[in-house]
Coordinates of C-alpha atoms in Angstrom, one line a residue:
M221 CA 25.2 0.1 -15.1
R222 CA 24.9 -1.6 -18.4
I223 CA 22.9 -4.8 -18.6
S224 CA 24.6 -7.8 -20.2
L225 CA 22.8 -8.9 -23.3
A226 CA 25.0 -11.9 -24.2
W227 CA 22.0 -14.1 -24.5
G228 CA 20.8 -11.9 -27.4
R229 CA 23.7 -13.1 -29.5
V230 CA 22.7 -16.8 -29.0
I231 CA 20.8 -18.4 -31.8
F232 CA 17.5 -19.6 -30.4
A233 CA 15.8 -22.4 -32.5
L234 CA 12.1 -21.8 -32.6
S235 CA 11.3 -25.3 -33.6
G236 CA 8.2 -25.4 -31.3
Y237 CA 6.8 -22.1 -32.6
A238 CA 7.0 -22.5 -36.3
L239 CA 3.4 -21.8 -37.2
A240 CA 2.7 -18.3 -38.5
A241 CA -0.1 -16.4 -37.0
P242 CA -2.9 -15.4 -39.3
S243 CA -3.5 -11.8 -40.2
T244 CA -5.0 -10.1 -37.1
K245 CA -6.5 -6.8 -36.3
F246 CA -5.1 -5.7 -32.9
K247 CA -6.7 -3.4 -30.4
L248 CA -4.9 -1.9 -27.5
K249 CA -5.6 -3.8 -24.2
E250 CA -3.5 -1.8 -21.7
S251 CA -0.9 0.9 -21.7
I252 CA 0.9 2.8 -18.8
A253 CA 3.2 5.8 -18.4
V254 CA 6.8 4.9 -17.6
P255 CA 6.8 4.4 -13.8
R256 CA 8.8 6.8 -11.8
G257 CA 12.3 5.5 -11.0
W258 CA 12.6 3.2 -14.0
I259 CA 14.9 3.7 -17.0
R260 CA 14.5 1.9 -20.3
R261 CA 17.7 0.1 -21.3
D262 CA 18.2 -2.3 -24.2
T263 CA 15.7 -4.2 -26.3
A264 CA 14.8 -7.5 -24.5
P265 CA 16.7 -10.5 -25.9
R266 CA 14.3 -12.1 -28.4
G267 CA 15.3 -15.6 -27.2
L268 CA 14.7 -14.9 -23.5
T269 CA 12.1 -17.2 -22.1
I270 CA 9.1 -15.8 -20.1
D271 CA 6.1 -17.4 -18.4
L272 CA 3.1 -15.6 -20.0
R273 CA 0.1 -15.7 -17.8
I274 CA -3.4 -15.1 -19.3
A275 CA -6.4 -14.4 -17.1
L276 CA -9.8 -15.3 -18.4
P277 CA -13.1 -13.7 -17.1
Q278 CA -14.6 -15.2 -13.9
A279 CA -18.3 -15.0 -14.9
N280 CA -19.7 -15.8 -11.5
F281 CA -17.2 -13.8 -9.3
P282 CA -20.0 -11.6 -7.9
L283 CA -21.7 -14.7 -6.7
L284 CA -18.4 -15.9 -5.1
E285 CA -18.1 -12.6 -3.4
Q286 CA -21.7 -12.9 -2.1
H287 CA -20.8 -16.3 -0.6
L288 CA -17.6 -14.9 0.9
Y289 CA -19.4 -12.2 2.7
E290 CA -22.1 -14.5 4.0
V291 CA -19.8 -17.1 5.4
S292 CA -17.6 -14.3 6.9
D293 CA -20.3 -12.2 8.5
P294 CA -20.8 -13.2 12.2
F295 CA -24.4 -12.0 12.1
H296 CA -25.3 -14.2 9.1
E297 CA -26.8 -17.7 9.4
R298 CA -24.1 -19.1 7.1
Y299 CA -21.2 -17.8 9.2
G300 CA -18.3 -20.3 9.1
N301 CA -19.8 -22.5 6.4
H302 CA -16.8 -22.1 4.0
L303 CA -16.8 -23.4 0.5
T304 CA -14.9 -26.4 -0.8
Q305 CA -12.3 -26.0 -3.4
E306 CA -14.6 -27.6 -5.9
E307 CA -17.4 -25.1 -5.1
V308 CA -15.0 -22.2 -5.5
N309 CA -13.6 -23.5 -8.8
E310 CA -17.1 -23.9 -10.2
L311 CA -17.9 -20.3 -9.3
I312 CA -14.8 -18.8 -11.0
A313 CA -14.7 -21.1 -14.1
P314 CA -14.6 -18.9 -17.2
P315 CA -17.3 -19.2 -19.9
A316 CA -16.7 -22.0 -22.4
E317 CA -16.6 -19.5 -25.3
S318 CA -13.7 -17.7 -23.6
V319 CA -11.8 -21.0 -23.1
D320 CA -12.3 -21.9 -26.8
A321 CA -11.3 -18.4 -28.0
V322 CA -8.0 -18.4 -26.0
R323 CA -7.2 -21.9 -27.0
S324 CA -7.6 -21.1 -30.7
W325 CA -5.5 -18.0 -30.3
L326 CA -2.7 -19.9 -28.7
A327 CA -3.0 -22.7 -31.3
D328 CA -2.7 -20.1 -34.1
H329 CA 0.8 -19.4 -32.7
G330 CA 1.8 -23.0 -32.5
L331 CA 1.0 -23.4 -28.8
T332 CA -1.0 -26.5 -28.3
D333 CA -2.4 -27.9 -25.1
S334 CA 0.8 -29.8 -24.3
A335 CA 2.6 -26.5 -23.9
I336 CA -0.1 -24.9 -21.8
S337 CA -0.9 -25.2 -18.1
R338 CA -4.2 -24.1 -16.6
S339 CA -5.5 -23.4 -13.1
P340 CA -7.9 -26.0 -11.8
A341 CA -10.8 -23.7 -12.5
G342 CA -9.4 -22.8 -15.9
D343 CA -9.4 -19.1 -15.2
W344 CA -5.7 -18.7 -15.6
V345 CA -3.5 -20.0 -18.4
K346 CA 0.3 -20.1 -18.4
V347 CA 2.6 -20.8 -21.3
R348 CA 6.4 -20.6 -21.5
L349 CA 7.6 -18.9 -24.7
P350 CA 10.4 -16.7 -26.0
V351 CA 10.0 -12.9 -25.9
S352 CA 9.9 -12.8 -29.8
L353 CA 6.7 -14.8 -29.8
A354 CA 5.2 -12.8 -26.9
E355 CA 5.9 -9.7 -28.9
E356 CA 4.2 -11.1 -32.0
M357 CA 1.1 -12.3 -30.0
L358 CA 0.7 -9.0 -28.1
D359 CA 1.9 -6.6 -30.8
A360 CA 4.3 -5.3 -28.1
E361 CA 7.9 -4.4 -27.6
Y362 CA 9.7 -5.7 -24.5
H363 CA 12.7 -3.9 -23.1
V364 CA 15.1 -4.3 -20.2
W365 CA 14.1 -1.8 -17.6
E366 CA 16.3 -0.7 -14.7
H367 CA 15.2 0.8 -11.4
A368 CA 17.2 3.4 -9.4
S369 CA 17.7 0.6 -6.8
G370 CA 19.4 -1.6 -9.4
D371 CA 16.5 -4.0 -9.9
T372 CA 15.8 -4.9 -13.5
L373 CA 12.8 -6.2 -15.3
I374 CA 11.7 -7.3 -18.7
R375 CA 8.6 -5.3 -19.5
T376 CA 6.5 -3.4 -22.0
T377 CA 4.5 -0.3 -21.4
A378 CA 1.7 -1.3 -23.7
Y379 CA 0.2 -4.4 -25.3
S380 CA -2.7 -5.3 -27.6
L381 CA -4.8 -8.3 -28.3
P382 CA -6.8 -9.4 -31.4
E383 CA -10.0 -7.4 -31.2
H384 CA -12.2 -10.5 -30.9
L385 CA -10.3 -11.5 -27.7
H386 CA -11.0 -8.5 -25.6
G387 CA -14.1 -9.9 -24.0
H388 CA -12.3 -13.2 -23.3
V389 CA -9.1 -12.0 -21.7
E390 CA -8.9 -9.9 -18.5
L391 CA -5.2 -9.4 -18.5
V392 CA -1.8 -10.7 -19.7
Q393 CA 1.4 -10.6 -17.5
P394 CA 4.3 -10.1 -17.4
T395 CA 3.7 -7.0 -19.5
T396 CA 3.0 -3.7 -17.6
L397 CA 3.6 -4.9 -14.1
F398 CA 6.5 -2.9 -12.7
S399 CA 6.0 -3.9 -9.1
R400 CA 9.1 -4.5 -7.0
F401 CA 7.3 -6.3 -4.2
R402 CA 9.7 -5.6 -1.3
P403 CA 9.7 -6.6 2.3
Q404 CA 8.2 -4.1 4.7
R405 CA 11.1 -3.4 7.2
A406 CA 11.8 -0.1 8.9
M407 CA 15.0 -0.9 10.9
F408 CA 17.4 -3.7 11.7
H409 CA 20.3 -3.5 14.1
F410 CA 22.3 -5.8 16.3
D411 CA 21.9 -5.9 20.0
Q412 CA 25.4 -4.8 20.9
E413 CA 25.0 -5.7 24.6
G414 CA 23.8 -9.2 23.7
Q415 CA 21.7 -9.4 26.8
S416 CA 19.2 -12.2 27.3
S417 CA 15.6 -11.3 26.8
T418 CA 14.8 -12.9 30.1
A419 CA 17.1 -10.5 32.0
A420 CA 15.2 -8.9 34.9
D421 CA 14.4 -5.2 34.6
N422 CA 14.6 -3.2 37.8
A423 CA 11.7 -0.9 36.7
P424 CA 8.3 -1.8 38.0
A425 CA 5.8 -3.6 35.8
I426 CA 3.6 -1.3 33.6
N427 CA -0.1 -1.2 34.4
V428 CA -2.1 -2.1 31.3
P429 CA -5.7 -3.0 32.3
S430 CA -6.3 -5.1 29.2
A431 CA -3.2 -7.2 29.6
S432 CA -2.9 -10.6 31.2
G433 CA -2.9 -9.9 34.9
G434 CA -3.2 -6.2 34.3
T435 CA 0.5 -5.6 33.9
V436 CA 3.3 -5.9 31.3
D437 CA 7.0 -6.3 32.2
A438 CA 8.8 -3.0 31.9
S439 CA 11.5 -4.5 29.6
C440 CA 8.8 -4.8 26.9
N441 CA 9.0 -1.0 26.4
T442 CA 12.4 -1.4 24.8
T443 CA 12.7 -5.1 23.7
V444 CA 9.7 -7.0 22.4
T445 CA 9.6 -10.8 23.0
V446 CA 7.0 -13.5 22.6
T447 CA 6.3 -13.2 26.3
C448 CA 5.8 -9.5 26.0
L449 CA 3.3 -10.0 23.2
K450 CA 1.3 -12.6 25.1
E451 CA 1.2 -10.4 28.2
L452 CA 0.2 -7.3 26.3
Y453 CA -2.4 -9.0 24.2
N454 CA -4.0 -11.1 27.0
A455 CA -3.0 -14.6 25.9
V456 CA -0.9 -15.8 28.8
G457 CA -1.9 -19.4 29.8
F458 CA -3.4 -20.4 26.4
T459 CA -1.6 -23.3 24.8
P460 CA -2.7 -24.4 21.3
S461 CA -3.0 -28.0 20.3
S462 CA -0.4 -29.8 18.3
N463 CA -2.8 -32.3 16.7
G464 CA -2.4 -30.8 13.2
K465 CA -6.0 -29.7 12.7
N466 CA -4.9 -26.1 12.9
Q467 CA -1.9 -24.9 10.9
V468 CA -0.1 -21.6 10.4
A469 CA 2.2 -20.3 7.7
C470 CA 4.2 -17.3 6.4
T471 CA 5.7 -16.6 3.0
G472 CA 9.2 -15.9 1.9
Y473 CA 10.4 -14.2 -1.3
L474 CA 13.4 -12.5 -2.8
N475 CA 16.0 -14.9 -1.4
E476 CA 14.9 -14.3 2.2
F477 CA 15.9 -17.6 3.9
A478 CA 14.8 -18.7 7.4
N479 CA 17.8 -20.0 9.3
L480 CA 17.2 -23.1 11.4
A481 CA 20.1 -22.5 13.8
D482 CA 18.9 -19.0 14.5
L483 CA 15.4 -20.4 15.1
Q484 CA 16.8 -22.7 17.7
S485 CA 18.7 -19.8 19.4
F486 CA 15.4 -17.8 19.4
Y487 CA 13.5 -20.8 20.9
E488 CA 16.2 -21.2 23.6
D489 CA 15.9 -17.5 24.4
Q490 CA 12.2 -17.1 24.3
V491 CA 10.2 -20.3 23.8
P492 CA 12.2 -23.1 25.6
A493 CA 9.5 -25.7 25.0
A494 CA 10.0 -25.4 21.3
V495 CA 13.7 -26.2 21.3
N496 CA 14.5 -29.0 18.8
T497 CA 11.3 -28.4 16.8
S498 CA 11.1 -26.7 13.4
F499 CA 8.7 -25.8 10.6
K500 CA 7.7 -27.6 7.4
L501 CA 9.4 -26.1 4.4
V502 CA 7.4 -25.9 1.2
S503 CA 9.4 -25.0 -2.0
I504 CA 7.5 -23.2 -4.8
S505 CA 9.0 -23.0 -8.3
G506 CA 12.3 -24.3 -6.9
G507 CA 12.5 -22.0 -3.9
Q508 CA 15.4 -22.6 -1.6
N509 CA 16.2 -22.1 2.1
N510 CA 19.9 -21.5 1.9
Q511 CA 21.3 -21.8 5.5
S512 CA 24.4 -19.9 4.7
E513 CA 22.4 -16.8 3.9
P514 CA 20.0 -16.0 6.8
G515 CA 17.4 -13.3 6.0
G516 CA 16.3 -10.7 8.5
E517 CA 12.7 -10.7 7.2
A518 CA 12.4 -14.5 7.0
N519 CA 13.9 -14.9 10.5
L520 CA 11.6 -12.3 11.9
D521 CA 8.5 -13.9 10.3
T522 CA 9.3 -17.5 11.3
Q523 CA 10.6 -16.8 14.8
F524 CA 7.8 -14.7 16.0
L525 CA 4.9 -16.2 14.2
F526 CA 5.9 -19.8 15.1
G527 CA 7.0 -18.7 18.5
I528 CA 3.6 -17.2 19.4
T529 CA 1.7 -20.2 18.0
F530 CA 3.9 -23.1 19.2
P531 CA 3.1 -26.1 19.1
T532 CA 0.8 -25.4 16.1
P533 CA 2.2 -27.1 13.0
A534 CA 4.0 -24.4 11.0
T535 CA 4.9 -23.9 7.3
F536 CA 7.4 -21.6 5.6
F537 CA 6.6 -21.1 1.9
T538 CA 9.8 -20.2 0.0
T539 CA 9.3 -19.1 -3.5
A540 CA 12.1 -18.8 -6.1
G541 CA 12.7 -15.6 -8.1
S542 CA 14.4 -12.4 -7.3
P543 CA 15.6 -9.2 -8.9
P544 CA 17.9 -8.0 -10.1
F545 CA 17.5 -10.1 -13.3
I546 CA 20.3 -9.9 -15.8
P547 CA 19.4 -11.8 -18.9
D548 CA 22.4 -13.6 -20.3
I549 CA 23.5 -17.1 -21.5
L550 CA 23.4 -18.4 -17.9
T551 CA 19.9 -17.1 -17.0
P552 CA 17.8 -17.6 -20.1
T553 CA 14.5 -17.5 -18.1
D554 CA 13.1 -14.4 -16.4
T555 CA 12.2 -15.6 -12.8
N556 CA 11.5 -12.4 -11.0
E557 CA 7.7 -13.0 -10.7
P558 CA 7.7 -14.9 -7.4
Y559 CA 4.5 -13.5 -6.1
L560 CA 2.4 -14.8 -9.0
D561 CA 4.0 -18.3 -8.5
W562 CA 3.0 -18.3 -4.9
L563 CA -0.6 -17.3 -5.7
D564 CA -0.8 -20.0 -8.3
F565 CA 0.4 -22.6 -5.8
I566 CA -1.8 -21.6 -2.9
L567 CA -4.9 -21.3 -5.0
N568 CA -4.3 -24.9 -6.2
T569 CA -3.7 -26.3 -2.7
P570 CA -6.8 -28.1 -1.4
N571 CA -6.2 -27.7 2.3
P572 CA -3.9 -24.7 2.9
P573 CA -3.0 -23.5 6.4
Q574 CA -5.9 -21.6 8.0
T575 CA -3.7 -18.5 8.8
I576 CA -1.1 -17.1 6.4
S577 CA 1.0 -14.0 7.0
T578 CA 2.9 -12.0 4.4
S579 CA 5.2 -9.1 5.0
Y580 CA 5.9 -8.1 1.4
A581 CA 4.1 -5.5 -0.7
D582 CA 4.6 -2.6 -3.1
D583 CA 3.1 0.7 -4.0
E584 CA -0.4 0.2 -5.3
Q585 CA 0.3 2.5 -8.3
T586 CA 3.1 0.3 -9.6
V587 CA 0.7 -2.5 -10.0
P588 CA -1.7 -2.4 -13.0
K589 CA -5.2 -2.1 -11.8
S590 CA -6.2 -5.2 -13.8
F591 CA -3.5 -7.2 -12.1
A592 CA -4.5 -5.9 -8.6
Q593 CA -8.1 -6.8 -9.2
G594 CA -7.2 -10.3 -10.5
A595 CA -4.9 -11.0 -7.5
C596 CA -7.5 -9.6 -5.1
A597 CA -10.0 -12.0 -6.5
G598 CA -7.6 -14.8 -5.7
F599 CA -7.5 -13.6 -2.1
A600 CA -11.3 -13.7 -2.1
Q601 CA -11.2 -17.4 -3.2
L602 CA -8.9 -18.2 -0.2
G603 CA -11.1 -16.4 2.2
A604 CA -14.2 -18.3 0.9
K605 CA -12.3 -21.5 1.6
G606 CA -11.6 -20.5 5.2
V607 CA -8.1 -18.9 5.0
S608 CA -7.2 -15.8 7.0
L609 CA -4.7 -13.6 5.2
T610 CA -2.7 -10.8 6.9
F611 CA -0.5 -8.3 5.2
S612 CA 1.8 -5.6 6.6
S613 CA 0.3 -2.2 5.8
G614 CA 3.7 -0.6 4.9
D615 CA 6.6 1.3 6.5
G616 CA 6.2 4.7 4.8
G617 CA 3.3 6.2 6.8
V618 CA 1.0 7.8 4.2
G619 CA 3.9 7.6 1.7
D620 CA 5.7 4.9 -0.1
G621 CA 8.7 4.6 2.1
D622 CA 10.8 5.8 -0.8
P623 CA 10.1 9.5 -1.2
D624 CA 11.9 11.9 -3.5
P625 CA 15.1 12.8 -1.5
A626 CA 15.0 16.4 -2.7
T627 CA 11.4 17.3 -1.8
Q628 CA 10.3 14.5 0.5
E629 CA 7.1 14.3 -1.5
C630 CA 5.3 11.4 -3.1
F631 CA 4.4 11.4 -6.8
T632 CA 1.9 9.6 -9.0
N633 CA 3.2 7.1 -11.5
D634 CA 0.8 8.3 -14.3
G635 CA 3.3 10.6 -15.9
L636 CA 1.7 13.7 -14.3
N637 CA 3.9 13.5 -11.2
K638 CA 1.2 14.8 -8.9
T639 CA 1.8 14.8 -5.2
Q640 CA -0.3 12.1 -3.7
F641 CA -0.4 9.7 -0.8
V642 CA 0.8 6.2 -1.7
P643 CA -1.2 3.2 -0.4
L644 CA 0.3 -0.3 -0.8
F645 CA -0.9 -3.4 -2.5
P646 CA -1.9 -6.1 -1.5
P647 CA -2.9 -4.4 1.8
S648 CA -5.3 -2.3 -0.2
C649 CA -7.2 -5.3 -1.4
P650 CA -10.5 -5.4 0.6
F651 CA -10.3 -9.2 1.0
V652 CA -7.2 -9.3 3.2
T653 CA -6.5 -7.9 6.7
A654 CA -4.0 -5.0 6.6
V655 CA -2.0 -4.7 9.8
G656 CA -0.5 -1.4 11.0
G657 CA 2.0 -0.8 13.7
T658 CA 2.3 0.4 17.3
I659 CA 5.2 1.0 19.7
H660 CA 5.9 1.0 23.4
V661 CA 3.7 0.2 26.4
P662 CA 1.2 1.8 26.8
E663 CA 0.8 1.6 23.0
R664 CA 0.9 4.4 20.6
A665 CA 1.0 4.4 16.8
V666 CA 4.5 4.0 15.4
D667 CA 5.3 6.8 13.0
F668 CA 6.0 4.6 10.0
S669 CA 2.7 2.7 10.2
G670 CA 1.3 2.5 6.7
G671 CA -2.2 3.8 6.3
G672 CA -4.5 5.7 4.0
F673 CA -7.0 4.9 1.3
S674 CA -6.9 2.8 -1.9
N675 CA -7.0 4.5 -5.3
Y676 CA -8.1 1.2 -6.9
F677 CA -10.6 -0.4 -4.6
P678 CA -13.8 1.4 -3.4
R679 CA -14.7 1.3 0.3
P680 CA -16.1 -2.2 1.1
S681 CA -19.5 -2.4 2.8
Y682 CA -18.0 -3.6 6.1
Q683 CA -16.3 -0.2 6.4
D684 CA -19.4 1.9 5.7
I685 CA -19.9 2.9 9.3
A686 CA -16.3 3.1 10.8
V687 CA -14.5 4.9 8.0
P688 CA -17.0 7.8 7.4
R689 CA -16.9 8.4 11.2
F690 CA -13.1 8.8 10.9
L691 CA -13.4 11.1 7.9
K692 CA -15.9 13.3 9.6
K693 CA -13.2 14.0 12.3
L694 CA -10.8 15.5 9.8
A695 CA -10.9 19.3 9.5
P696 CA -12.6 20.4 6.3
G697 CA -10.1 20.3 3.4
T698 CA -7.5 18.2 5.2
Y699 CA -5.2 16.7 2.6
A700 CA -7.7 17.5 -0.2
G701 CA -6.6 15.9 -3.4
L702 CA -3.9 13.8 -1.7
F703 CA -6.1 10.8 -1.0
N704 CA -9.2 9.1 -2.1
P705 CA -11.8 9.3 0.7
A706 CA -14.1 6.9 -1.1
G707 CA -11.4 4.2 -1.2
R708 CA -10.8 1.1 0.9
G709 CA -9.4 2.3 4.2
I710 CA -6.0 0.9 5.5
P711 CA -5.2 -0.7 7.9
D712 CA -7.8 -2.8 9.6
V713 CA -5.9 -3.5 12.8
A714 CA -2.5 -3.1 14.3
A715 CA 0.2 -4.8 16.5
Q716 CA 3.6 -4.0 18.0
A717 CA 6.0 -3.2 15.2
D718 CA 9.4 -2.2 16.6
N719 CA 12.3 -3.4 18.8
F720 CA 11.6 -7.1 18.1
R721 CA 14.3 -9.3 19.5
I722 CA 15.3 -11.9 16.9
F723 CA 18.4 -14.0 16.2
F724 CA 20.3 -13.3 13.0
D725 CA 23.4 -15.1 11.9
G726 CA 23.9 -16.4 15.5
R727 CA 23.5 -13.0 17.2
P728 CA 20.6 -11.3 18.9
A729 CA 19.3 -8.4 17.0
L730 CA 16.5 -5.8 17.1
I731 CA 14.2 -5.4 14.1
G732 CA 11.1 -3.4 13.3
G733 CA 8.5 -2.6 10.7
T734 CA 4.9 -3.6 10.0
S735 CA 6.6 -6.8 8.8
A736 CA 6.8 -7.5 12.5
A737 CA 3.2 -6.5 13.1
A738 CA 1.6 -8.7 10.5
P739 CA 3.1 -12.1 11.8
T740 CA 2.3 -11.0 15.3
F741 CA -1.4 -10.3 14.6
A742 CA -1.5 -13.5 12.5
G743 CA -0.1 -15.4 15.5
F744 CA -3.0 -14.4 17.6
V745 CA -5.5 -15.2 14.8
S746 CA -4.0 -18.7 14.6
L747 CA -4.6 -19.1 18.4
L748 CA -8.2 -18.0 17.9
N749 CA -8.5 -20.6 15.1
D750 CA -7.1 -23.2 17.3
A751 CA -9.7 -22.4 20.0
R752 CA -12.5 -22.7 17.5
I753 CA -11.2 -25.8 15.8
Q754 CA -10.7 -27.7 19.1
A755 CA -14.3 -26.8 20.0
G756 CA -15.5 -28.4 16.8
K757 CA -16.0 -25.1 14.9
S758 CA -14.8 -23.9 11.6
P759 CA -11.7 -21.6 11.2
L760 CA -12.3 -17.8 11.0
G761 CA -11.5 -17.4 7.3
F762 CA -11.8 -13.8 6.0
L763 CA -11.5 -11.7 9.1
N764 CA -12.7 -8.2 8.2
P765 CA -16.5 -8.5 8.5
L766 CA -15.9 -10.0 11.9
I767 CA -13.4 -7.3 13.0
Y768 CA -15.7 -4.5 11.9
G769 CA -18.8 -6.2 13.2
I770 CA -17.2 -6.7 16.6
N771 CA -16.3 -3.0 16.9
L772 CA -19.8 -1.9 16.0
I773 CA -21.0 -3.4 19.3
Q774 CA -18.0 -2.1 21.4
T775 CA -16.8 -5.2 23.1
G776 CA -13.3 -4.3 24.1
A777 CA -12.0 -7.0 21.7
F778 CA -9.4 -4.5 20.4
N779 CA -7.2 -2.0 22.3
D780 CA -8.0 1.3 20.8
I781 CA -4.9 3.3 19.9
T782 CA -5.6 7.1 20.2
T783 CA -2.1 8.7 20.0
G784 CA 0.5 9.0 17.3
N785 CA 0.4 9.7 13.6
N786 CA 2.0 8.4 10.3
P787 CA 3.9 11.2 8.6
G788 CA 4.8 11.0 4.9
C789 CA 4.8 12.9 1.6
G790 CA 5.8 16.0 3.4
T791 CA 2.8 15.9 5.8
P792 CA 2.2 14.8 9.3
G793 CA -0.1 12.1 7.9
F794 CA -3.2 10.9 9.7
N795 CA -3.7 10.9 13.5
A796 CA -4.7 7.9 15.6
T797 CA -8.0 8.6 17.3
I798 CA -11.0 7.0 19.0
G799 CA -12.4 4.2 16.9
W800 CA -11.0 3.2 13.5
D801 CA -8.3 5.4 12.1
A802 CA -6.0 5.3 9.0
V803 CA -2.9 4.6 11.2
T804 CA -3.8 1.7 13.4
G805 CA -7.2 0.6 12.2
F806 CA -9.3 -0.6 15.2
G807 CA -6.2 -1.2 17.2
T808 CA -4.4 -4.2 18.7
P809 CA -6.0 -7.5 19.8
N810 CA -7.3 -8.5 23.2
F811 CA -7.0 -12.3 22.8
G812 CA -8.9 -13.2 25.9
I813 CA -12.0 -11.2 24.9
L814 CA -11.7 -12.3 21.2
K815 CA -11.6 -15.9 22.2
E816 CA -14.8 -15.7 24.1
I817 CA -16.5 -14.0 21.2
V818 CA -15.4 -16.4 18.5
L819 CA -16.2 -19.4 20.6
G820 CA -19.7 -18.0 21.0
L821 CA -20.3 -17.7 17.2

């Protein structure tokens, strides 16, 4: 497919960028090998507009991280004393000399303060400018790149900065970020029989000692509903408050729209009390919620997350921007960076929802390490303010969900094409809770459950006991060289991840993936937050120190999953086992026990 470059023939008046930059000595800031699956096409249209984002150093981030762990550690005296946005901003504010150096650099290129936007803390700067000026400022060459899937991006494989700026700029994007940030969905098919989820099943109830009442309806073995999840995870009878003190949200990207009529059908089918209620829609960067184009991912996220948590006030964040991007006269601005826009927005929101679920991710290796670290620092800021973040761990087992069709192996993106397991980002960030998947009742690991170890982030301290125990169970030499045993382990927890009954375009359908597990787990986190907030306590915030701390004292707060594995990259993957494992983490939640624990903190 040839990309249209009609825009490149349009004369672009650079009236606002007339000043010439002074003579500058450049030094390479970042370069990458051409990522696998991408082909370079034409030179990027010089008049194409991009939003250049510049990250400045956060001088006191280690102190912010210290605060985060103290307020998130259930055994620390500061537990639950989250920081205000002002306190967070003060900790991440860049040094004054970095602010001045970047401002002068931009001014040298005719970009004054009126053309620049900054984050409240000043650690991110954004400026809209044509590709021609970005190339001049970064000593770079942008091209149109096309992925085998048809997605297109405007990127460069290397960029430089004036030598004196290297200590004042952490990263600049969009440059080397080739991430496709896709929804994590393993399967989607219509329920041809169209049976109501409330239809009686002749089979006897399944004995599950940890479940509400000790049993789960037999129909839950093939069709998962809100009722099934509340039975299985011991939450029957708990009704959260609707007073607005507790809030829950999920994110939507890539033209995934949540259909309101389908939501009502879902509520009629599974949550009758919620009929005629809806969610708050928050548009970011012009995000839409087109009712003529229902999205399977968006419907799944909103229906189950908001069904589990009803009547908790709910929000659907819809962020504009979607590949493929074809630069031409009608689309003069590259808008396929939706994830950065959402992160900008939520970091600037004084009182965000206390629980936010995201079911989108990409291979860690397609994300420049500098970008992953910067985004991960943003998640730390949210955790310090009391926000719990869940991300689906992936649908490719230990692989990337998109293995080479000829060899069924996974390759590195460093130009060496080595076989290697492929963790996902953002789940690999140690400041979020990664959710793997289970299937059936009694539960076992679902075979697509993403799991493994980060190649970017070292093992966080909260994993220092659980993860080495798992690694010691592996036979000597198991998968040597295929994963990083010193990396952050994925996932942290799990939840049901297949055969979820949703409504799509007016019809019942079954859908699966860890994109079902993440909103499910987030739903029960939100219920825990409600219990704490109604008791006059703070929300849970960053969950992982609590999760790992709970399991060090063996409370039964999680249902340990000990069967199943997550094949990928031509291997059987890891096995679920007693304790934490790289398939299901610590397992699935027991809400009743968790509620008593968190109310006692």
